[in-house]
C-alpha positions in Angstrom: -19.6 27.5 24.5 -16.5 25.3 24.9 -13.4 27.3 26.5 -11.1 26.6 23.5 -8.0 27.5 25.3 -9.2 25.0 28.1 -9.0 22.0 25.7 -5.7 20.0 26.2 -3.9 19.6 23.0 -0.7 17.8 24.4 -0.2 15.2 21.5 -2.4 16.5 19.0 -1.0 16.0 15.6 -1.0 19.1 13.1 -1.7 19.0 9.4 0.6 21.6 7.2 -0.6 23.9 4.3 1.6 26.2 2.5 0.3 29.2 0.7 3.2 29.3 -2.1 4.3 32.8 -0.9 8.0 32.7 0.1 10.3 35.0 1.5 13.7 34.9 2.8 13.1 32.4 5.7 11.4 30.1 3.4 7.5 29.4 2.5 4.9 30.5 4.7 2.8 27.6 6.1 0.2 27.2 8.7 -0.7 24.1 10.8 -4.4 23.1 11.7 -5.6 20.4 14.0 -9.0 19.4 15.0 -9.3 19.7 18.9 -12.8 18.9 19.2 -16.3 18.7 18.0 -16.3 22.5 16.8 -12.8 23.5 17.9 -9.5 23.9 15.9 -6.1 25.0 16.8 -3.9 26.8 14.2 -0.1 27.3 14.4 2.7 28.8 12.5 5.0 26.2 11.1 7.9 28.7 11.1 7.2 29.3 14.9 6.3 25.7 16.1 6.9 26.4 19.7 4.5 29.4 19.9 0.8 28.7 21.3 -1.6 28.0 18.4 -4.5 30.2 17.9 -7.8 28.3 18.7 -11.1 28.7 16.4 -14.5 27.2 16.2 -15.6 26.1 12.8 -17.7 29.0 12.0 -14.7 31.3 12.8 -12.8 29.1 10.3 -15.5 29.5 7.8 -15.5 33.0 8.3 -11.7 33.5 7.8 -12.2 31.3 4.3 -10.1 28.5 6.0 -11.1 25.3 4.8 -9.8 22.5 6.9 -10.2 20.4 3.5 -6.9 22.3 2.3 -5.1 20.5 5.1 -6.7 17.1 4.4 -9.1 17.5 7.2 -12.9 17.2 7.7 -14.9 20.2 9.3 
C-alpha cells in the first residue's frame, strides 16, 4: 500500500462540496482532490491551511463519500 501522506500534494486543485448545514461561521464545506490512482486528500474549506486528511477510494466508499458529488471520478 502507498504511504498516502508521502504523496506530494503541492499544487493539487481541490473541488468543494457543501452539505447545506449552516452555522454562525457560514456553510460547512469539504474539499476533495484525487492525489493518486487510489488516493484522495480531503480538507475543510473553513480551515484551508490545515493539512488535508488522506484516504483510499475504499475508505471513501466505506464512509459514504462519493467523489462524483465533487464532480470527480473514482
